[in-house]
Amino acid sequence: MFVAGFPAGAWGTNCYLVAPAAGEECVIVDPGHEAAQGVEDLVREHRLKPVAVLLTHGHIDHIASVVPVCGARGVPAWIHPEDRYMMKDPGRGLGRALGQQIMGSITVGEPDDVRELTDGSVLELAGLELTVDHAPGHTRGSVTFRTPSSDQIPPVLFSGDLLFAGSIGRTDLPGGDSKAIMESLTRVCLPLDDETVVLSGHGSQTTIGRERATNPYLLQAAGALDAPAHPRRGM
């Protein structure tokens, strides 16, 4: 499997292009603020053909470029129904004060073709097989995408803002829920194999094994550590 990514825009949100190999069809995960040019650069460099945009959740730092990216290629965007409202009104997902501060300079909307994700569904796109896991807590409609296990390559989890290297997503914005995110970590992340590569919405690559051993929130979810301080990483 081929993955190319870059941190986009003011919030350094990781955008990923995923394909079976260079020169083939791909999906685009989380084209956030000012991501359109970076997407085009990677498409051209690696001779990729986008067929869909996949959104881990509806916060503006993950969806800000969805309209130009989808429009340039005529492809659909996939999002969980509980976060779809943020495509038209992303300020509602940030709260009044933060929303007014950020949204004054950013225009967003829905692309022409929006499709809704469901928990446990398997997307077969661009020659890839991606399982969708609903993982609320950061937002009500947060999801992850994971590839199947293989003898040749380790599975990959596109975790959005559920799980980071050493931390997890914040839960203090509208739709956030600290109990729900711990339940999502327990249900979605803990059962995965240690060699699963975690590609998150912010920060560096990690693995489930590394996070299982060192991440205080996964340790708490596994019952091995008392509750750590509340995180504030990501939007």
GROMACS .gro file of N, CA and C in nm, residues 73-199:
model
  381
   73ARG      N    1  -1.190   1.714  -0.897
   73ARG     CA    2  -1.184   1.578  -0.951
   73ARG      C    3  -1.321   1.516  -0.974
   74GLY      N    4  -1.428   1.583  -0.931
   74GLY     CA    5  -1.561   1.529  -0.946
   74GLY      C    6  -1.583   1.402  -0.865
   75VAL      N    7  -1.533   1.402  -0.739
   75VAL     CA    8  -1.541   1.282  -0.656
   75VAL      C    9  -1.628   1.309  -0.534
   76PRO      N   10  -1.683   1.203  -0.472
   76PRO     CA   11  -1.768   1.221  -0.354
   76PRO      C   12  -1.685   1.238  -0.226
   77ALA      N   13  -1.750   1.294  -0.125
   77ALA     CA   14  -1.694   1.301   0.010
   77ALA      C   15  -1.778   1.212   0.102
   78TRP      N   16  -1.710   1.136   0.187
   78TRP     CA   17  -1.775   1.048   0.282
   78TRP      C   18  -1.757   1.103   0.423
   79ILE      N   19  -1.868   1.112   0.500
   79ILE     CA   20  -1.862   1.163   0.637
   79ILE      C   21  -1.972   1.096   0.719
   80HIS      N   22  -1.952   1.084   0.848
   80HIS     CA   23  -2.056   1.026   0.934
   80HIS      C   24  -2.173   1.125   0.945
   81PRO      N   25  -2.297   1.075   0.944
   81PRO     CA   26  -2.412   1.166   0.945
   81PRO      C   27  -2.418   1.260   1.064
   82GLU      N   28  -2.362   1.220   1.179
   82GLU     CA   29  -2.369   1.306   1.297
   82GLU      C   30  -2.274   1.426   1.288
   83ASP      N   31  -2.181   1.424   1.193
   83ASP     CA   32  -2.092   1.539   1.173
   83ASP      C   33  -2.120   1.613   1.043
   84ARG      N   34  -2.216   1.566   0.966
   84ARG     CA   35  -2.238   1.627   0.835
   84ARG      C   36  -2.277   1.775   0.846
   85TYR      N   37  -2.349   1.813   0.951
   85TYR     CA   38  -2.394   1.952   0.965
   85TYR      C   39  -2.276   2.050   0.965
   86MET      N   40  -2.158   2.004   1.007
   86MET     CA   41  -2.043   2.094   1.013
   86MET      C   42  -1.988   2.130   0.875
   87MET      N   43  -2.025   2.054   0.773
   87MET     CA   44  -1.981   2.090   0.639
   87MET      C   45  -2.042   2.223   0.596
   88LYS      N   46  -2.167   2.248   0.638
   88LYS     CA   47  -2.233   2.373   0.604
   88LYS      C   48  -2.216   2.479   0.712
   89ASP      N   49  -2.201   2.436   0.836
   89ASP     CA   50  -2.193   2.530   0.948
   89ASP      C   51  -2.086   2.484   1.046
   90PRO      N   52  -1.958   2.489   1.007
   90PRO     CA   53  -1.853   2.436   1.093
   90PRO      C   54  -1.836   2.511   1.223
   91GLY      N   55  -1.881   2.636   1.228
   91GLY     CA   56  -1.871   2.711   1.352
   91GLY      C   57  -1.947   2.646   1.466
   92ARG      N   58  -2.053   2.571   1.436
   92ARG     CA   59  -2.130   2.503   1.541
   92ARG      C   60  -2.048   2.395   1.610
   93GLY      N   61  -1.948   2.344   1.543
   93GLY     CA   62  -1.866   2.241   1.604
   93GLY      C   63  -1.754   2.296   1.690
   94LEU      N   64  -1.740   2.429   1.692
   94LEU     CA   65  -1.629   2.490   1.766
   94LEU      C   66  -1.675   2.570   1.886
   95GLY      N   67  -1.804   2.596   1.898
   95GLY     CA   68  -1.853   2.685   2.001
   95GLY      C   69  -1.852   2.828   1.951
   96ARG      N   70  -1.933   2.914   2.013
   96ARG     CA   71  -1.952   3.049   1.961
   96ARG      C   72  -1.823   3.130   1.956
   97ALA      N   73  -1.749   3.135   2.066
   97ALA     CA   74  -1.631   3.222   2.071
   97ALA      C   75  -1.524   3.178   1.972
   98LEU      N   76  -1.488   3.048   1.974
   98LEU     CA   77  -1.385   2.998   1.884
   98LEU      C   78  -1.433   3.001   1.740
   99GLY      N   79  -1.561   2.968   1.718
   99GLY     CA   80  -1.617   2.969   1.583
   99GLY      C   81  -1.612   3.106   1.520
  100GLN      N   82  -1.649   3.210   1.596
  100GLN     CA   83  -1.645   3.346   1.541
  100GLN      C   84  -1.502   3.389   1.512
  101GLN      N   85  -1.409   3.348   1.595
  101GLN     CA   86  -1.269   3.385   1.576
  101GLN      C   87  -1.212   3.323   1.450
  102ILE      N   88  -1.245   3.197   1.423
  102ILE     CA   89  -1.184   3.123   1.313
  102ILE      C   90  -1.259   3.139   1.182
  103MET      N   91  -1.391   3.137   1.186
  103MET     CA   92  -1.467   3.124   1.063
  103MET      C   93  -1.477   3.253   0.983
  104GLY      N   94  -1.434   3.365   1.039
  104GLY     CA   95  -1.444   3.489   0.964
  104GLY      C   96  -1.363   3.488   0.836
  105SER      N   97  -1.257   3.408   0.829
  105SER     CA   98  -1.169   3.410   0.712
  105SER      C   99  -1.178   3.283   0.628
  106ILE      N  100  -1.270   3.192   0.661
  106ILE     CA  101  -1.277   3.064   0.590
  106ILE      C  102  -1.419   3.041   0.539
  107THR      N  103  -1.431   3.009   0.411
  107THR     CA  104  -1.560   2.977   0.351
  107THR      C  105  -1.564   2.828   0.321
  108VAL      N  106  -1.671   2.761   0.363
  108VAL     CA  107  -1.684   2.618   0.341
  108VAL      C  108  -1.823   2.587   0.287
  109GLY      N  109  -1.850   2.459   0.267
  109GLY     CA  110  -1.980   2.413   0.221
  109GLY      C  111  -1.974   2.266   0.190
  110GLU      N  112  -2.084   2.213   0.141
  110GLU     CA  113  -2.088   2.073   0.100
  110GLU      C  114  -2.047   2.059  -0.046
  111PRO      N  115  -1.968   1.957  -0.079
  111PRO     CA  116  -1.946   1.927  -0.221
  111PRO      C  117  -2.075   1.873  -0.283
  112ASP      N  118  -2.075   1.856  -0.413
  112ASP     CA  119  -2.196   1.813  -0.482
  112ASP      C  120  -2.242   1.673  -0.441
  113ASP      N  121  -2.148   1.586  -0.408
  113ASP     CA  122  -2.180   1.446  -0.379
  113ASP      C  123  -2.128   1.413  -0.239
  114VAL      N  124  -2.220   1.400  -0.143
  114VAL     CA  125  -2.185   1.364  -0.005
  114VAL      C  126  -2.249   1.230   0.027
  115ARG      N  127  -2.169   1.138   0.080
  115ARG     CA  128  -2.218   1.006   0.116
  115ARG      C  129  -2.189   0.981   0.264
  116GLU      N  130  -2.278   0.908   0.330
  116GLU     CA  131  -2.269   0.895   0.475
  116GLU      C  132  -2.210   0.761   0.516
  117LEU      N  133  -2.123   0.767   0.614
  117LEU     CA  134  -2.053   0.650   0.667
  117LEU      C  135  -2.136   0.584   0.776
  118THR      N  136  -2.124   0.452   0.787
  118THR     CA  137  -2.190   0.377   0.893
  118THR      C  138  -2.089   0.289   0.964
  119ASP      N  139  -2.112   0.269   1.092
  119ASP     CA  140  -2.021   0.190   1.174
  119ASP      C  141  -2.011   0.047   1.122
  120GLY      N  142  -1.890  -0.001   1.109
  120GLY     CA  143  -1.867  -0.138   1.067
  120GLY      C  144  -1.872  -0.162   0.918
  121SER      N  145  -1.905  -0.060   0.841
  121SER     CA  146  -1.911  -0.079   0.696
  121SER      C  147  -1.770  -0.091   0.639
  122VAL      N  148  -1.759  -0.157   0.526
  122VAL     CA  149  -1.631  -0.175   0.457
  122VAL      C  150  -1.639  -0.102   0.324
  123LEU      N  151  -1.555  -0.002   0.307
  123LEU     CA  152  -1.549   0.073   0.182
  123LEU      C  153  -1.449   0.006   0.089
  124GLU      N  154  -1.492  -0.023  -0.032
  124GLU     CA  155  -1.403  -0.076  -0.134
  124GLU      C  156  -1.385   0.032  -0.239
  125LEU      N  157  -1.277   0.105  -0.225
  125LEU     CA  158  -1.249   0.221  -0.309
  125LEU      C  159  -1.104   0.217  -0.354
  126ALA      N  160  -1.080   0.250  -0.479
  126ALA     CA  161  -0.944   0.263  -0.534
  126ALA      C  162  -0.862   0.136  -0.512
  127GLY      N  163  -0.926   0.021  -0.515
  127GLY     CA  164  -0.855  -0.104  -0.494
  127GLY      C  165  -0.817  -0.128  -0.348
  128LEU      N  166  -0.873  -0.048  -0.257
  128LEU     CA  167  -0.846  -0.060  -0.115
  128LEU      C  168  -0.968  -0.115  -0.043
  129GLU      N  169  -0.945  -0.172   0.074
  129GLU     CA  170  -1.053  -0.215   0.162
  129GLU      C  171  -1.034  -0.145   0.296
  130LEU      N  172  -1.130  -0.059   0.330
  130LEU     CA  173  -1.119   0.023   0.450
  130LEU      C  174  -1.242   0.002   0.537
  131THR      N  175  -1.219  -0.044   0.660
  131THR     CA  176  -1.329  -0.065   0.754
  131THR      C  177  -1.351   0.063   0.834
  132VAL      N  178  -1.477   0.103   0.846
  132VAL     CA  179  -1.517   0.223   0.917
  132VAL      C  180  -1.558   0.185   1.059
  133ASP      N  181  -1.498   0.251   1.158
  133ASP     CA  182  -1.540   0.234   1.297
  133ASP      C  183  -1.585   0.369   1.353
  134HIS      N  184  -1.711   0.376   1.392
  134HIS     CA  185  -1.761   0.496   1.458
  134HIS      C  186  -1.691   0.509   1.593
  135ALA      N  187  -1.632   0.625   1.619
  135ALA     CA  188  -1.550   0.643   1.739
  135ALA      C  189  -1.579   0.779   1.803
  136PRO      N  190  -1.699   0.799   1.856
  136PRO     CA  191  -1.736   0.929   1.913
  136PRO      C  192  -1.653   0.962   2.036
  137GLY      N  193  -1.655   1.091   2.068
  137GLY     CA  194  -1.582   1.140   2.184
  137GLY      C  195  -1.517   1.274   2.154
  138HIS      N  196  -1.439   1.278   2.046
  138HIS     CA  197  -1.385   1.406   1.999
  138HIS      C  198  -1.498   1.487   1.936
  139THR      N  199  -1.574   1.423   1.850
  139THR     CA  200  -1.704   1.473   1.802
  139THR      C  201  -1.800   1.355   1.804
  140ARG      N  202  -1.928   1.384   1.786
  140ARG     CA  203  -2.026   1.274   1.787
  140ARG      C  204  -2.012   1.184   1.666
  141GLY      N  205  -1.964   1.241   1.555
  141GLY     CA  206  -1.954   1.164   1.432
  141GLY      C  207  -1.813   1.125   1.394
  142SER      N  208  -1.720   1.126   1.489
  142SER     CA  209  -1.584   1.084   1.458
  142SER      C  210  -1.580   0.937   1.416
  143VAL      N  211  -1.495   0.908   1.317
  143VAL     CA  212  -1.474   0.771   1.272
  143VAL      C  213  -1.325   0.748   1.252
  144THR      N  214  -1.288   0.622   1.244
  144THR     CA  215  -1.155   0.582   1.199
  144THR      C  216  -1.170   0.494   1.077
  145PHE      N  217  -1.062   0.482   0.999
  145PHE     CA  218  -1.056   0.393   0.884
  145PHE      C  219  -0.937   0.301   0.904
  146ARG      N  220  -0.957   0.171   0.886
  146ARG     CA  221  -0.847   0.077   0.905
  146ARG      C  222  -0.840  -0.022   0.789
  147THR      N  223  -0.719  -0.058   0.757
  147THR     CA  224  -0.694  -0.155   0.651
  147THR      C  225  -0.684  -0.294   0.713
  148PRO      N  226  -0.708  -0.399   0.637
  148PRO     CA  227  -0.702  -0.535   0.693
  148PRO      C  228  -0.559  -0.580   0.718
  149SER      N  229  -0.546  -0.680   0.803
  149SER     CA  230  -0.415  -0.740   0.827
  149SER      C  231  -0.368  -0.813   0.702
  150SER      N  232  -0.236  -0.818   0.685
  150SER     CA  233  -0.177  -0.883   0.569
  150SER      C  234  -0.044  -0.942   0.609
  151ASP      N  235  -0.006  -1.051   0.542
  151ASP     CA  236   0.125  -1.110   0.568
  151ASP      C  237   0.238  -1.022   0.517
  152GLN      N  238   0.207  -0.937   0.418
  152GLN     CA  239   0.311  -0.857   0.354
  152GLN      C  240   0.334  -0.722   0.424
  153ILE      N  241   0.226  -0.657   0.467
  153ILE     CA  242   0.238  -0.524   0.526
  153ILE      C  243   0.152  -0.516   0.651
  154PRO      N  244   0.192  -0.435   0.751
  154PRO     CA  245   0.111  -0.420   0.871
  154PRO      C  246  -0.016  -0.343   0.841
  155PRO      N  247  -0.123  -0.367   0.917
  155PRO     CA  248  -0.245  -0.288   0.900
  155PRO      C  249  -0.220  -0.143   0.938
  156VAL      N  250  -0.306  -0.056   0.887
  156VAL     CA  251  -0.295   0.088   0.912
  156VAL      C  252  -0.428   0.138   0.968
  157LEU      N  253  -0.420   0.222   1.070
  157LEU     CA  254  -0.536   0.288   1.127
  157LEU      C  255  -0.524   0.438   1.103
  158PHE      N  256  -0.617   0.494   1.026
  158PHE     CA  257  -0.628   0.639   1.012
  158PHE      C  258  -0.720   0.685   1.125
  159SER      N  259  -0.658   0.740   1.229
  159SER     CA  260  -0.730   0.757   1.356
  159SER      C  261  -0.795   0.894   1.371
  160GLY      N  262  -0.774   0.985   1.275
  160GLY     CA  263  -0.831   1.118   1.293
  160GLY      C  264  -0.782   1.179   1.423
  161ASP      N  265  -0.875   1.238   1.500
  161ASP     CA  266  -0.838   1.297   1.629
  161ASP      C  267  -0.884   1.210   1.745
  162LEU      N  268  -0.899   1.081   1.722
  162LEU     CA  269  -0.924   0.988   1.832
  162LEU      C  270  -0.795   0.961   1.908
  163LEU      N  271  -0.690   0.920   1.837
  163LEU     CA  272  -0.566   0.877   1.900
  163LEU      C  273  -0.448   0.944   1.833
  164PHE      N  274  -0.359   1.004   1.913
  164PHE     CA  275  -0.234   1.062   1.867
  164PHE      C  276  -0.117   0.987   1.930
  165ALA      N  277   0.002   1.015   1.882
  165ALA     CA  278   0.122   0.965   1.949
  165ALA      C  279   0.131   1.032   2.085
  166GLY      N  280   0.108   0.956   2.192
  166GLY     CA  281   0.120   1.006   2.327
  166GLY      C  282  -0.001   1.077   2.383
  167SER      N  283  -0.108   1.091   2.305
  167SER     CA  284  -0.223   1.165   2.354
  167SER      C  285  -0.349   1.122   2.280
  168ILE      N  286  -0.458   1.196   2.303
  168ILE     CA  287  -0.585   1.173   2.234
  168ILE      C  288  -0.646   1.309   2.200
  169GLY      N  289  -0.757   1.307   2.128
  169GLY     CA  290  -0.824   1.431   2.090
  169GLY      C  291  -0.892   1.499   2.207
  170ARG      N  292  -0.904   1.629   2.196
  170ARG     CA  293  -0.971   1.707   2.300
  170ARG      C  294  -1.121   1.677   2.301
  171THR      N  295  -1.183   1.700   2.415
  171THR     CA  296  -1.326   1.669   2.429
  171THR      C  297  -1.405   1.787   2.485
  172ASP      N  298  -1.346   1.906   2.480
  172ASP     CA  299  -1.410   2.021   2.541
  172ASP      C  300  -1.483   2.110   2.441
  173LEU      N  301  -1.495   2.070   2.316
  173LEU     CA  302  -1.572   2.144   2.217
  173LEU      C  303  -1.711   2.082   2.203
  174PRO      N  304  -1.806   2.152   2.141
  174PRO     CA  305  -1.941   2.097   2.126
  174PRO      C  306  -1.939   1.957   2.062
  175GLY      N  307  -2.011   1.864   2.123
  175GLY     CA  308  -2.012   1.727   2.075
  175GLY      C  309  -1.905   1.640   2.136
  176GLY      N  310  -1.810   1.701   2.209
  176GLY     CA  311  -1.706   1.623   2.275
  176GLY      C  312  -1.759   1.557   2.400
  177ASP      N  313  -1.700   1.442   2.434
  177ASP     CA  314  -1.747   1.364   2.549
  177ASP      C  315  -1.631   1.279   2.598
  178SER      N  316  -1.579   1.310   2.716
  178SER     CA  317  -1.461   1.240   2.767
  178SER      C  318  -1.490   1.093   2.795
  179LYS      N  319  -1.609   1.062   2.844
  179LYS     CA  320  -1.644   0.921   2.867
  179LYS      C  321  -1.653   0.846   2.735
  180ALA      N  322  -1.714   0.910   2.635
  180ALA     CA  323  -1.731   0.845   2.505
  180ALA      C  324  -1.598   0.819   2.437
  181ILE      N  325  -1.502   0.913   2.450
  181ILE     CA  326  -1.374   0.891   2.382
  181ILE      C  327  -1.298   0.776   2.448
  182MET      N  328  -1.311   0.761   2.580
  182MET     CA  329  -1.245   0.648   2.645
  182MET      C  330  -1.310   0.516   2.601
  183GLU      N  331  -1.440   0.516   2.585
  183GLU     CA  332  -1.508   0.397   2.535
  183GLU      C  333  -1.466   0.366   2.392
  184SER      N  334  -1.447   0.470   2.310
  184SER     CA  335  -1.402   0.448   2.173
  184SER      C  336  -1.260   0.393   2.169
  185LEU      N  337  -1.173   0.445   2.253
  185LEU     CA  338  -1.037   0.391   2.261
  185LEU      C  339  -1.038   0.244   2.298
  186THR      N  340  -1.123   0.209   2.395
  186THR     CA  341  -1.132   0.070   2.439
  186THR      C  342  -1.185  -0.021   2.329
  187ARG      N  343  -1.287   0.025   2.259
  187ARG     CA  344  -1.354  -0.059   2.160
  187ARG      C  345  -1.280  -0.063   2.026
  188VAL      N  346  -1.225   0.051   1.984
  188VAL     CA  347  -1.167   0.061   1.850
  188VAL      C  348  -1.017   0.032   1.850
  189CYS      N  349  -0.944   0.085   1.948
  189CYS     CA  350  -0.797   0.079   1.943
  189CYS      C  351  -0.737  -0.040   2.017
  190LEU      N  352  -0.785  -0.067   2.136
  190LEU     CA  353  -0.721  -0.171   2.216
  190LEU      C  354  -0.723  -0.309   2.152
  191PRO      N  355  -0.827  -0.347   2.076
  191PRO     CA  356  -0.826  -0.480   2.015
  191PRO      C  357  -0.729  -0.497   1.897
  192LEU      N  358  -0.671  -0.388   1.847
  192LEU     CA  359  -0.588  -0.396   1.728
  192LEU      C  360  -0.452  -0.458   1.760
  193ASP      N  361  -0.391  -0.519   1.658
  193ASP     CA  362  -0.258  -0.578   1.673
  193ASP      C  363  -0.156  -0.469   1.703
  194ASP      N  364  -0.053  -0.506   1.780
  194ASP     CA  365   0.050  -0.410   1.819
  194ASP      C  366   0.120  -0.348   1.699
  195GLU      N  367   0.135  -0.422   1.590
  195GLU     CA  368   0.208  -0.369   1.474
  195GLU      C  369   0.125  -0.274   1.389
  196THR      N  370  -0.002  -0.253   1.423
  196THR     CA  371  -0.086  -0.161   1.347
  196THR      C  372  -0.025  -0.022   1.347
  197VAL      N  373  -0.005   0.033   1.229
  197VAL     CA  374   0.050   0.168   1.214
  197VAL      C  375  -0.063   0.268   1.233
  198VAL      N  376  -0.041   0.367   1.317
  198VAL     CA  377  -0.140   0.470   1.344
  198VAL      C  378  -0.099   0.599   1.273
  199LEU      N  379  -0.183   0.643   1.180
  199LEU     CA  380  -0.164   0.769   1.110
  199LEU      C  381  -0.276   0.862   1.156
   0.00000   0.00000   0.00000
